[in-house]
mmCIF file of C-alpha atoms in Angstrom:
data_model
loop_
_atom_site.group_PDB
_atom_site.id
_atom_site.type_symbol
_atom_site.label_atom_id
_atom_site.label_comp_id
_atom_site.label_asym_id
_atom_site.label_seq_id
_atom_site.Cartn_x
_atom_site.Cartn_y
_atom_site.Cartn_z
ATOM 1 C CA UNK A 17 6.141 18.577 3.936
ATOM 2 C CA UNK A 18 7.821 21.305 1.352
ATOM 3 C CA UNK A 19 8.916 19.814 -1.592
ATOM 4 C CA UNK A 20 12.055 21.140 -3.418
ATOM 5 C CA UNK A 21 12.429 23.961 -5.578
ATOM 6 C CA UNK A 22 13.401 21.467 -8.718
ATOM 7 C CA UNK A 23 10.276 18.960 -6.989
ATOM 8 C CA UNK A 24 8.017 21.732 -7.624
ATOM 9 C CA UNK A 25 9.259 23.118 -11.163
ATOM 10 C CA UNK A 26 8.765 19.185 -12.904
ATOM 11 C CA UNK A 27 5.287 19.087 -11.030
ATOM 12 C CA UNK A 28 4.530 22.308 -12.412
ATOM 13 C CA UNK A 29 6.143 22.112 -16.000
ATOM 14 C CA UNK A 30 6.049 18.145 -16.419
ATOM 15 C CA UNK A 31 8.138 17.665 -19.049
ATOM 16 C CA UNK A 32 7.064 14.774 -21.850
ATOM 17 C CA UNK A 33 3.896 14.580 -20.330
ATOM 18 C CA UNK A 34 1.954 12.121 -22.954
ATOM 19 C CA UNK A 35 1.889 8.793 -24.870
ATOM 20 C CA UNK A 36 3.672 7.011 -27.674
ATOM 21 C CA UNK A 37 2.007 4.423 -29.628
ATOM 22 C CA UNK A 38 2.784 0.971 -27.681
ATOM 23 C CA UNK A 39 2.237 -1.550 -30.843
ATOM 24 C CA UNK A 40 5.441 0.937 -32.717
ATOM 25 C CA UNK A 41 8.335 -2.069 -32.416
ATOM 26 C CA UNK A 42 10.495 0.767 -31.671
ATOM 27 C CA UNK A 43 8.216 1.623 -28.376
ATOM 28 C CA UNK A 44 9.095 0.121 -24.838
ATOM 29 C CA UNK A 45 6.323 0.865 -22.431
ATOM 30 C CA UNK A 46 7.104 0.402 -18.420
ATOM 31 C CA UNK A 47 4.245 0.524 -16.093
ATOM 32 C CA UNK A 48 4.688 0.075 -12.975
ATOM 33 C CA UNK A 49 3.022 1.038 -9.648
ATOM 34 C CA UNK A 50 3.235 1.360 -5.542
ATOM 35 C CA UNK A 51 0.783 -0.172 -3.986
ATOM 36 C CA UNK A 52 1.304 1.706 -1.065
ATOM 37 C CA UNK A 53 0.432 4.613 -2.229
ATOM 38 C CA UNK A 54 -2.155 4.199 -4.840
ATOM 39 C CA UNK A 55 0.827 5.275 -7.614
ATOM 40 C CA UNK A 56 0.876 4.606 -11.233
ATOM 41 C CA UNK A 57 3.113 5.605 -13.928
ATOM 42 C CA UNK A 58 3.753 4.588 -17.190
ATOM 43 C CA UNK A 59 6.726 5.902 -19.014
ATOM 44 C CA UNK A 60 7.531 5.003 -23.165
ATOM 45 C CA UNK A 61 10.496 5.287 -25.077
ATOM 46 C CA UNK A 62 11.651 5.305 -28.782
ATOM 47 C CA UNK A 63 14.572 3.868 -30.249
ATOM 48 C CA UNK A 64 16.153 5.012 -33.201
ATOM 49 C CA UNK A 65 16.335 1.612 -35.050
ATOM 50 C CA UNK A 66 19.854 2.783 -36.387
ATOM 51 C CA UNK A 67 21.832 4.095 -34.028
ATOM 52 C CA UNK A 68 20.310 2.203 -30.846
ATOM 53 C CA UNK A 69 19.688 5.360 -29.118
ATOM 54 C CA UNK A 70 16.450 6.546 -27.366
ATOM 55 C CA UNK A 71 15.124 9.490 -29.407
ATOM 56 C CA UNK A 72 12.035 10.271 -27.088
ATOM 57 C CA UNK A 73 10.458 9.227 -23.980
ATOM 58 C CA UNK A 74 7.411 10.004 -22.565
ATOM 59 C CA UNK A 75 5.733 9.785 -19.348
ATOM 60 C CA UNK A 76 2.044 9.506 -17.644
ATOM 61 C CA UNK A 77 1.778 9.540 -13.861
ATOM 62 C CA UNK A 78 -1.259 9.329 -11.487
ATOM 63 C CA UNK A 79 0.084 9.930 -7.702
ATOM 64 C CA UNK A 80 2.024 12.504 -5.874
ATOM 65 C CA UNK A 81 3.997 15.407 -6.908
ATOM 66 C CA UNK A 82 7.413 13.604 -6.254
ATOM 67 C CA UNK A 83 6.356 10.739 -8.059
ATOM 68 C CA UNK A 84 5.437 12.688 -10.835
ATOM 69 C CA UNK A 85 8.728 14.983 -10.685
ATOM 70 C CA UNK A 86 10.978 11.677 -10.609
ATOM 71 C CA UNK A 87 9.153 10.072 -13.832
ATOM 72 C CA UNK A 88 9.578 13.773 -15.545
ATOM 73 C CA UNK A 89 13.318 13.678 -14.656
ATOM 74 C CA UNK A 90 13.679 10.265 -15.884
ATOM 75 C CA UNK A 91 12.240 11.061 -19.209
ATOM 76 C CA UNK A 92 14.612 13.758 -19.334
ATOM 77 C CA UNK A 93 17.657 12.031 -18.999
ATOM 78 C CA UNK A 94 16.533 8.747 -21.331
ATOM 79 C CA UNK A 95 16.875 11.228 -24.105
ATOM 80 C CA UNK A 96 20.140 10.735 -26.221
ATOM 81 C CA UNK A 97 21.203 7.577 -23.939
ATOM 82 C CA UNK A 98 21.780 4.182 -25.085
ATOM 83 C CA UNK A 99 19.485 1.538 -23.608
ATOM 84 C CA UNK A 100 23.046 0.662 -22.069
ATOM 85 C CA UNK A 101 23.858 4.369 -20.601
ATOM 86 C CA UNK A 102 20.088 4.330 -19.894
ATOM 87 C CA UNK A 103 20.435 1.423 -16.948
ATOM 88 C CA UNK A 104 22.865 3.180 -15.125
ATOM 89 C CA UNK A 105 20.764 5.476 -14.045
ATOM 90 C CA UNK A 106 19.609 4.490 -10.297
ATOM 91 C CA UNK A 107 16.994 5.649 -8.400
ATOM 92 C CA UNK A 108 19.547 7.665 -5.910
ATOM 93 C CA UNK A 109 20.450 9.645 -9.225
ATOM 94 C CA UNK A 110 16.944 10.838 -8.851
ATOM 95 C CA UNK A 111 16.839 11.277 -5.673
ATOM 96 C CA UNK A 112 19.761 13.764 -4.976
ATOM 97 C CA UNK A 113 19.112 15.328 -7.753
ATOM 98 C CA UNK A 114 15.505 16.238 -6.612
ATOM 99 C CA UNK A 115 16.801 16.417 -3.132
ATOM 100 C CA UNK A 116 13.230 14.189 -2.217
ATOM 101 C CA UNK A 117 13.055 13.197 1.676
ATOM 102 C CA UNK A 118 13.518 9.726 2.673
ATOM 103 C CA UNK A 119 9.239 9.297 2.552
ATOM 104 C CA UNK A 120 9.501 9.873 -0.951
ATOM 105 C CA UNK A 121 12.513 8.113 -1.904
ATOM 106 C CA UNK A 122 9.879 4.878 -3.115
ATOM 107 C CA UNK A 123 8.840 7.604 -5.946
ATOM 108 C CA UNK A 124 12.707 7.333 -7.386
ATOM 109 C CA UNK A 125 12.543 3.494 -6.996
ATOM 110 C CA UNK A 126 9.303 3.552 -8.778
ATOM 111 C CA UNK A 127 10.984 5.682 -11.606
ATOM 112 C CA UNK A 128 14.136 3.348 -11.872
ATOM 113 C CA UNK A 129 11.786 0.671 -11.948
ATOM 114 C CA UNK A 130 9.665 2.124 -14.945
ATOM 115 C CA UNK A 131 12.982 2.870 -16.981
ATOM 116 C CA UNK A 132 13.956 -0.847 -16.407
ATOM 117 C CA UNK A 133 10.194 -1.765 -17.429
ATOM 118 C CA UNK A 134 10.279 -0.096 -20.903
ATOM 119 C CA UNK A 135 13.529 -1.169 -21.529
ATOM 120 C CA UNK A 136 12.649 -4.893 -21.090
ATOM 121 C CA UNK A 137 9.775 -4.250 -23.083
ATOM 122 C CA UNK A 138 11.608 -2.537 -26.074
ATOM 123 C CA UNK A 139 13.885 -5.415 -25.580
ATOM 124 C CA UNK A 140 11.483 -8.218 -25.756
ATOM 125 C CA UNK A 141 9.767 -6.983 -28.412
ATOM 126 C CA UNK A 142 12.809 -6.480 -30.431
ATOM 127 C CA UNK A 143 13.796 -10.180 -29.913
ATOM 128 C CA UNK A 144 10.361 -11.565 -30.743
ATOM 129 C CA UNK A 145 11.002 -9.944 -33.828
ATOM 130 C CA UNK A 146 14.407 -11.411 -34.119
ATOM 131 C CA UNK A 147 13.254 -14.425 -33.680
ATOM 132 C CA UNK A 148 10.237 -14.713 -35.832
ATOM 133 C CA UNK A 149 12.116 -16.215 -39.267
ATOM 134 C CA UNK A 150 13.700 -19.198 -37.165
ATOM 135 C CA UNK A 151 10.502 -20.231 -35.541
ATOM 136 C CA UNK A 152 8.836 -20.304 -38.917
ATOM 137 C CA UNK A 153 11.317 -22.561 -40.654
ATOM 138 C CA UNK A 154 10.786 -25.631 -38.016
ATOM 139 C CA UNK B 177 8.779 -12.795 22.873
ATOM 140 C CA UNK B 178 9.961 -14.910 25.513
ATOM 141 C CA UNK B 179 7.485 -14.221 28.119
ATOM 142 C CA UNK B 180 8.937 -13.040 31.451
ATOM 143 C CA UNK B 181 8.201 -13.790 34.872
ATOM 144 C CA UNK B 182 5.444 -12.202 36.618
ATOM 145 C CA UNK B 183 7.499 -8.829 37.579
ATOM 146 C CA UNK B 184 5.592 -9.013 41.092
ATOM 147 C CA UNK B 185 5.747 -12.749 42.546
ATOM 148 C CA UNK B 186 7.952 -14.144 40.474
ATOM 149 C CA UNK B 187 5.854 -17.018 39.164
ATOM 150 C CA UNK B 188 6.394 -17.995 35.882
ATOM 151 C CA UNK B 189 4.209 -16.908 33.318
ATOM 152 C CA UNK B 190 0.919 -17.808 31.140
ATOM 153 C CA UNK B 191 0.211 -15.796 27.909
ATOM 154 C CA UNK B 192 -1.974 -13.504 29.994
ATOM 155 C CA UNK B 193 -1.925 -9.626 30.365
ATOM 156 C CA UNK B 194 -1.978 -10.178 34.681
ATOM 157 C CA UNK B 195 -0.589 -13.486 36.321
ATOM 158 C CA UNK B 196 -2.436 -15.668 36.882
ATOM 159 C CA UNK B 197 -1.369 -16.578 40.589
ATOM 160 C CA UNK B 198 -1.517 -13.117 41.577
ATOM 161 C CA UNK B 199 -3.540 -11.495 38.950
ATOM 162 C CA UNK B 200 -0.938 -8.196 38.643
ATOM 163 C CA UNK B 201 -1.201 -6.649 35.298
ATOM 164 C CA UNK B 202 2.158 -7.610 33.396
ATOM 165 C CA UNK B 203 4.414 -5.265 31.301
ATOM 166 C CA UNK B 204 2.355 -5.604 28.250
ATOM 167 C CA UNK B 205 3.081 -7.069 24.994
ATOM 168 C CA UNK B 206 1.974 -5.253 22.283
ATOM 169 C CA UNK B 207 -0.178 -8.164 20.514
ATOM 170 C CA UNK B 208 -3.077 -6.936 19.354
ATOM 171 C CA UNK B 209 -5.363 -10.975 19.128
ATOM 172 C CA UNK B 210 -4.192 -11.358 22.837
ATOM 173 C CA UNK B 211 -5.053 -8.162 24.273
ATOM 174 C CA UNK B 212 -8.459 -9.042 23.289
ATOM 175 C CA UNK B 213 -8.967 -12.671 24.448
ATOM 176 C CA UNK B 214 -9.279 -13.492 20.575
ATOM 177 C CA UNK B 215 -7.735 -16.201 18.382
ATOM 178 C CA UNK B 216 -6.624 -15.051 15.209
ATOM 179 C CA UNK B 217 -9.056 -15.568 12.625
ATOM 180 C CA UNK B 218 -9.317 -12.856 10.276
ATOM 181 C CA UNK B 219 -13.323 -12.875 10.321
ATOM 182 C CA UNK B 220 -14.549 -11.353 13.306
ATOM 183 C CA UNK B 221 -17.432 -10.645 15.092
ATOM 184 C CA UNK B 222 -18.032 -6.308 15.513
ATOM 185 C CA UNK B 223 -20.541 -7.012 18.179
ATOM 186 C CA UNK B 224 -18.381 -9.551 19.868
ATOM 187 C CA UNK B 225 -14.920 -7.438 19.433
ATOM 188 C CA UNK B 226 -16.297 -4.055 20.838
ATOM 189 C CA UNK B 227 -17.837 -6.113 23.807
ATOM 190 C CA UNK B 228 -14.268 -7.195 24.363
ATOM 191 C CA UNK B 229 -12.920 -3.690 24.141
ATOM 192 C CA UNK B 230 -15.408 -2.193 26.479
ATOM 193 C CA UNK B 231 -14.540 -5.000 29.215
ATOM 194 C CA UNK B 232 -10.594 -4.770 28.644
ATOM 195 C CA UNK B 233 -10.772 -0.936 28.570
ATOM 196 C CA UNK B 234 -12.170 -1.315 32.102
ATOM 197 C CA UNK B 235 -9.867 -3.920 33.422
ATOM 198 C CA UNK B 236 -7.135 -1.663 32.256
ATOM 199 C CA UNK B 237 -8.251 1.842 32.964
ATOM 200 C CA UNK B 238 -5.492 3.882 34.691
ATOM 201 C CA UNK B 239 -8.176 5.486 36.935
ATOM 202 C CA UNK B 240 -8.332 1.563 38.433
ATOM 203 C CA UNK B 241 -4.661 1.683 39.242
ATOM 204 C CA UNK B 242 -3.803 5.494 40.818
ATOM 205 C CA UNK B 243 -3.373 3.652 44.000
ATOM 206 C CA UNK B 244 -1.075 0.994 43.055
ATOM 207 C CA UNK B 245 2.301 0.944 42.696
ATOM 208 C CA UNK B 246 4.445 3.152 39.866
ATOM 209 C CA UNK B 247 5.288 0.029 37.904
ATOM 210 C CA UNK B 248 1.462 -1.397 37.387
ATOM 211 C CA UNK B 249 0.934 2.541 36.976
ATOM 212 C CA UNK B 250 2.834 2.368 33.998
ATOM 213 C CA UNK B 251 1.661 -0.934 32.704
ATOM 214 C CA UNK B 252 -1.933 0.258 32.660
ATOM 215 C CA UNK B 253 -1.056 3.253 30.617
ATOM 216 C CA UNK B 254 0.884 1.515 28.393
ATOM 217 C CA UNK B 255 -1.585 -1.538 28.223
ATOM 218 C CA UNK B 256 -4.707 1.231 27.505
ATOM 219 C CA UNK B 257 -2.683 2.630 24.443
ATOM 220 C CA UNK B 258 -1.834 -0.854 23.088
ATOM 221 C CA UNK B 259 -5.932 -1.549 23.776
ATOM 222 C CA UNK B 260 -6.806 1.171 21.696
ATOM 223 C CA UNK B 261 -4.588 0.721 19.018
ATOM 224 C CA UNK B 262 -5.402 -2.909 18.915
ATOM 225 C CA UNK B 263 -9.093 -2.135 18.722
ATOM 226 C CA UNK B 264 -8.634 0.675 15.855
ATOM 227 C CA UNK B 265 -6.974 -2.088 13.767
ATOM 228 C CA UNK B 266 -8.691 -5.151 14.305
ATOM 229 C CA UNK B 267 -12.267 -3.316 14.091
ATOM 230 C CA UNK B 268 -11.380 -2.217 10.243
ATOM 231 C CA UNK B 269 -11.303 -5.410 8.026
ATOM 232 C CA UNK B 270 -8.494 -4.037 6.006
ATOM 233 C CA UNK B 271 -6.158 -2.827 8.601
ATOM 234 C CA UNK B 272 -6.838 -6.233 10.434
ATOM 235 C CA UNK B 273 -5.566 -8.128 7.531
ATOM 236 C CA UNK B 274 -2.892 -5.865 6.762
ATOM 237 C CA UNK B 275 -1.744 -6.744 10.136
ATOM 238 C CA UNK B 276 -2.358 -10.329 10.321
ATOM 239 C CA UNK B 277 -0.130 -10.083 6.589
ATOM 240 C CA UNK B 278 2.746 -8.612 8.459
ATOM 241 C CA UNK B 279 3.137 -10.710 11.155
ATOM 242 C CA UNK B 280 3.131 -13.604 9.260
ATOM 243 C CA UNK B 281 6.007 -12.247 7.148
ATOM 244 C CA UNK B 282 4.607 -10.832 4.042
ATOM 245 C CA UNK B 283 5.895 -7.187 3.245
ATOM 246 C CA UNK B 284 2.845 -4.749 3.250
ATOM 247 C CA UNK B 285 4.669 -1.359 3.163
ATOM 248 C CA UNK B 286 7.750 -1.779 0.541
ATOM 249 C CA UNK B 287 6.360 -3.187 -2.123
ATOM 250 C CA UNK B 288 8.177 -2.827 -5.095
ATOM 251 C CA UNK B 289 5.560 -3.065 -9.068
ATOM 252 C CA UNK B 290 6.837 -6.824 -9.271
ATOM 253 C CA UNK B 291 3.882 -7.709 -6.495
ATOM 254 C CA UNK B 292 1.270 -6.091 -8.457
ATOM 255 C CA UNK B 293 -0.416 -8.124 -11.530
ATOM 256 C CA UNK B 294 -0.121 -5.881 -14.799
ATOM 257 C CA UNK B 295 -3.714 -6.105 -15.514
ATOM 258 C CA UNK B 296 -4.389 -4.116 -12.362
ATOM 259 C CA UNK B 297 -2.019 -1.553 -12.991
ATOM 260 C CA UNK B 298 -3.773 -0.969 -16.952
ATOM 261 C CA UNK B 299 -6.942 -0.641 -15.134
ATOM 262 C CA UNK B 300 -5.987 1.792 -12.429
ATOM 263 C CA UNK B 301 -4.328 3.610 -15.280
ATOM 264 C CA UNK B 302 -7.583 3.911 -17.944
ATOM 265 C CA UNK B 303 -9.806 4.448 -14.535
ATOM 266 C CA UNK B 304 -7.536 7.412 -13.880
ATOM 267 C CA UNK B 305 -6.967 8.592 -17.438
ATOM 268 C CA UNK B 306 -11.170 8.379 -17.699
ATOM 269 C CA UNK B 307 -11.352 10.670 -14.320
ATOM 270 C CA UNK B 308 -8.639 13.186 -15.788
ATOM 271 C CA UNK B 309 -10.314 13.460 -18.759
ATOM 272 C CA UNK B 310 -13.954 13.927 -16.528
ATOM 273 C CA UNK B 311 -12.173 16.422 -14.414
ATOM 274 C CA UNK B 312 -10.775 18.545 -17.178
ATOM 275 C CA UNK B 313 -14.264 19.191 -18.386
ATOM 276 C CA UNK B 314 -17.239 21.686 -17.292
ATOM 277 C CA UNK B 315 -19.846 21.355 -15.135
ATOM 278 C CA UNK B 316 -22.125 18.960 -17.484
ATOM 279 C CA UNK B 317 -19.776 16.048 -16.272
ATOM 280 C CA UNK B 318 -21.394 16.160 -12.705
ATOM 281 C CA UNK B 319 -23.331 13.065 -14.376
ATOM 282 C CA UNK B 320 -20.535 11.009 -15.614
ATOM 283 C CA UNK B 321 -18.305 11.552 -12.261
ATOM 284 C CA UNK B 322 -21.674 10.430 -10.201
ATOM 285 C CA UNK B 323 -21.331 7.661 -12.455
ATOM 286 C CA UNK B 324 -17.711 6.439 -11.813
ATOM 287 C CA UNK B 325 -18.174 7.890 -8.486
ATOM 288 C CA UNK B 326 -20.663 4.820 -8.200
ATOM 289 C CA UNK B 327 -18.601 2.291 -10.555
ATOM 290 C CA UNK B 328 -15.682 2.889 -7.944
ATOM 291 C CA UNK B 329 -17.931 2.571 -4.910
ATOM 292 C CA UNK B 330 -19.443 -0.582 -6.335
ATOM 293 C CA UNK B 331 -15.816 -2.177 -7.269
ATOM 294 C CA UNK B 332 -14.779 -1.559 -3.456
ATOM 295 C CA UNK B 333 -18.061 -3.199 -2.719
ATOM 296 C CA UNK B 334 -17.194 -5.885 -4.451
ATOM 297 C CA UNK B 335 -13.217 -6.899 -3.355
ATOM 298 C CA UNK B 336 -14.779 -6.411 0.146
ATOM 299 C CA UNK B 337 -17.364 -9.207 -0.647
ATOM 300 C CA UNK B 338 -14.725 -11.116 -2.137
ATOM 301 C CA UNK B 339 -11.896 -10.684 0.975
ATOM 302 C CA UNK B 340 -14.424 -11.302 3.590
ATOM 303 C CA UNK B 341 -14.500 -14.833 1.136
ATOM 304 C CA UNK B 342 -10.983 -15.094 1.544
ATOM 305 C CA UNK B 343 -11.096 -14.348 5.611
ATOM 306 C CA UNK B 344 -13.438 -17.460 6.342
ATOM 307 C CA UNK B 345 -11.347 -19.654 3.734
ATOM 308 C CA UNK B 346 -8.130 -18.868 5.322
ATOM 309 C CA UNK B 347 -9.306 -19.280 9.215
ATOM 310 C CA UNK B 348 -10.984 -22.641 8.199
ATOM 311 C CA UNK B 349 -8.108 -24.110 6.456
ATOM 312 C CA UNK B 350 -5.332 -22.297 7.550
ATOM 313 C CA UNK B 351 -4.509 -22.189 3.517
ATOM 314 C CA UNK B 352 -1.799 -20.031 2.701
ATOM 315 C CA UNK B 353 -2.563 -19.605 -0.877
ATOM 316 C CA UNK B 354 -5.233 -17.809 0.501
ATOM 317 C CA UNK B 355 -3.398 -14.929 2.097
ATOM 318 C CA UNK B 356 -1.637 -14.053 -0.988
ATOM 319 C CA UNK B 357 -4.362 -13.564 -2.526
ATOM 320 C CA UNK B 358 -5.584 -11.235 0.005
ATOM 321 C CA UNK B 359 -2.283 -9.255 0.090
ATOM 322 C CA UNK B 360 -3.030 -8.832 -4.063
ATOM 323 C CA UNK B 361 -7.014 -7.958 -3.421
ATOM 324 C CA UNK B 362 -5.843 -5.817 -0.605
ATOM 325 C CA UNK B 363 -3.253 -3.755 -2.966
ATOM 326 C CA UNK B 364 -6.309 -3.146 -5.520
ATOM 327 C CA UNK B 365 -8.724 -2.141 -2.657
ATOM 328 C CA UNK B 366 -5.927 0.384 -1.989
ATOM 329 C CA UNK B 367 -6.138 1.793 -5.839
ATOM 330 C CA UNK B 368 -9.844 1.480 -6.373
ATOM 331 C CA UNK B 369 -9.942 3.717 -2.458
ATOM 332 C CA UNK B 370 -7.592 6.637 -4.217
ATOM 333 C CA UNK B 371 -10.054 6.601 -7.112
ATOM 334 C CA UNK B 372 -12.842 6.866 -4.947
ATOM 335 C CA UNK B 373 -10.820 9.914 -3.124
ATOM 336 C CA UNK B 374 -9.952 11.358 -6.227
ATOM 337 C CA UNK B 375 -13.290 11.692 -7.648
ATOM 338 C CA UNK B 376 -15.463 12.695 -4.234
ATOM 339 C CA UNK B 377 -12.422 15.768 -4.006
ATOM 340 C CA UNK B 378 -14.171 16.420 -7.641
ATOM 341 C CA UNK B 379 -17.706 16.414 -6.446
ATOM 342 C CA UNK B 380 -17.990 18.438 -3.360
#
C-alpha cells in the first residue's frame, strides 16, 4: 500500500517527537493503544496556566507509519488551541487531511482518542487540585 | 442459520454436512466446530483435531465427487475450502479463541484503547522505548536484545500458560467472566508478539 505524500513527510520529519514531564500539573498525558495492531502512542500537552491555551504538545508512537503521521499531525494542530477548540478536532480531520485509506483510518481514531486522553488527564488533574482545600477542611 | 432441507430428497434436515437419509453432502455452512464433528470447547486435542481433518478432507475431496452431479460438485469445493480454513484456525490456540470470541459477540477487530487496561499499555510502551533505545545502539547490544529477545519469548510463554488456564475454566463452567479475560490476555499476547517481531527484525 503507498502511503501519501503528507503520510510520508510526518513519518519522515515527525514533528514533536518526545516527552514532557507527566507529574508538571500543567501536563495531560493520553495513552492509548489498538490492540489490533500492536499500536501505542502517547501524546502530552502543556497548558499555559493563564491563558488556558496549549503551549506544546508532544508525541511518542510505537506502530505504523500512519499511526505515527496522525499523532504528529495532532500535535501540530493542539498548538495555540484551547482545550475547547482542541475537542473539535475529529479523527476524519485527520484523515482527509492525510488522505489515509480506509485500513488505516483506526490510526486517526487512535489519534482523536489520545487528544481526548490528555485532555481528561490535564483536566482531572487540574480539578484534584481544585479540590484539594475543601477536602481538607471536613 | 435456519437449516434447509436436504437440497436432494427433500427430507428435513439434522445439523450434518450430508443428510442423513440420503447421505448427499449439503450446501455447507461455514461453521468451523461442526465441520469437524467437535463441540466447542476451546481446549482441544492436536492429535485428535488433525485426525479429524485428515478423515473430513477425504469425505470431502472434490476428486470423490467428479462424477456426481454440478450441485454436490460445488458443495465439495466449497465444503474443502471451509475444511481448510476451519482447520488453520482451530489448530492455532489464539486464532481459535479469537474465533470462539467473535461468535459469541465480543468485538475482536475494532477495538477502540477503552478495552485495554492502562497498565498494559505503560508496559508495551517502556518495553518499546527499552528496544528503541537497544536498537539505536552498536553492535555491543547483540547481548541485551538476546536478552529481551528472551524476556519477550518467556512473557508469551507465559500468557499462553495462563490462556490455556482460562480454555479448561471456561469449557468446564461455561463462565463468562472467563472469556473476558481471555479477550484482555489475548490483546497483550498480540503486543508482547510485535515485540517479539520487532526485536528478531533486529537480530538477523
Amino acid at each position: 500500500m503507498a502511503y501519501s505524500d503528507k503520510v510520508l513527510d510526518h513519518y519522515n520529519n515527525p514533528r514533536n517527537v518526545g516527552a514532557l514531564d507527566k507529574r508538571d500539573p500543567n501536563v495531560g498525558t493520553g495513552m492509548v493503544g489498538a490492540p489490533e495492531c500492536g499500536d501505542v502512542m502517547k501524546l502530552q500537552l502543556r497548558v499555559d496556566p493563564g491563558t488556558g491555551i496549549i503551549e506544546d504538545a508532544r508525541f511518542k508512537t510505537f506502530g505504523c507509519g500512519s499511526a505515527i503521521a496522525s499523532s504528529s499531525l495532532a500535535t501540530e494542530w493542539l498548538k495555540g488551541k484551547t482545550l475547547d477548540q482542541a475537542l473539535t478536532i475529529k479523527n476524519t480531520d485527520i484523515v482527509n487531511e492525510l488522505s489515509l485509506p480506509p485500513v488505516k483510518i483506526h490510526c486517526s481514531v487512535l489519534a482523536e482518542d489520545a487528544i481526548r486522553a490528555a485532555i481528561a488527564d490535564y483536566q482531572k488533574k487540574n480539578t484534584a487540585v481544585a479540590g484539594q482545600p475543601v477536602a481538607q477542611t471536613v | 442459520m435456519q437449516p434447509e432441507n436436504c437440497w436432494h430428497c427433500g427430507h428435513s434436515p439434522e445439523a450434518s454436512l450430508f443428510c442423513r437419509f440420503c447421505n448427499t453432502l449439503q450446501r455447507p455452512v461455514p461453521d468451523y466446530y461442526r465441520f469437524l464433528g467437535l463441540e466447542r470447547k476451546l481446549h482441544l486435542d492436536p492429535d485428535d483435531l488433525q485426525q479429524r481433518f485428515y478423515r473430513m478432507s477425504r469425505l470431502l475431496h472434490p476428486d470423490r465427487y467428479h462424477r456426481r452431479t454440478p450441485t454436490e460438485r460445488q458443495y465439495s469445493l466449497e465444503a474443502t475450502a471451509i475444511l481448510n480454513d476451519a482447520y488453520r484456525v482451530l489448530r492455532d490456540p489464539v486464532a481459535r479463541a479469537e474465533y470462539v470470541l467473535k461468535e459469541l459477540g465480543f468485538q475482536i477487530g475494532e477495538q477502540r484503547s477503552k478495552d485495554v487496561p492502562p497498565e498494559l499499555l505503560e508496559e508495551v510502551f517502556d518495553l518499546n522505548m527499552a528496544l528503541e533505545e537497544l536498537r539505536e545502539g552498536d553492535a555491543s547490544v547483540r547481548p541485551q536484545l538476546e536478552e529481551a529477545r528472551k524476556k519477550f519469548l518467556n512473557l508469551q510463554g507465559e500468557i499462553d500458560g495462563r490462556l490455556e488456564e482460562l480454555y479448561r475454566r471456561h469449557d468446564a463452567t461455561g463462565d463468562r467472566a472467563a472469556l473476558t479475560e481471555i479477550r484482555t490476555i489475548l490483546n497483550r499476547r498480540r503486543y508482547v508478539q510485535n515485540l517479539v517481531r520487532e526485536v528478531e527484525k533486529e537480530l538477523v
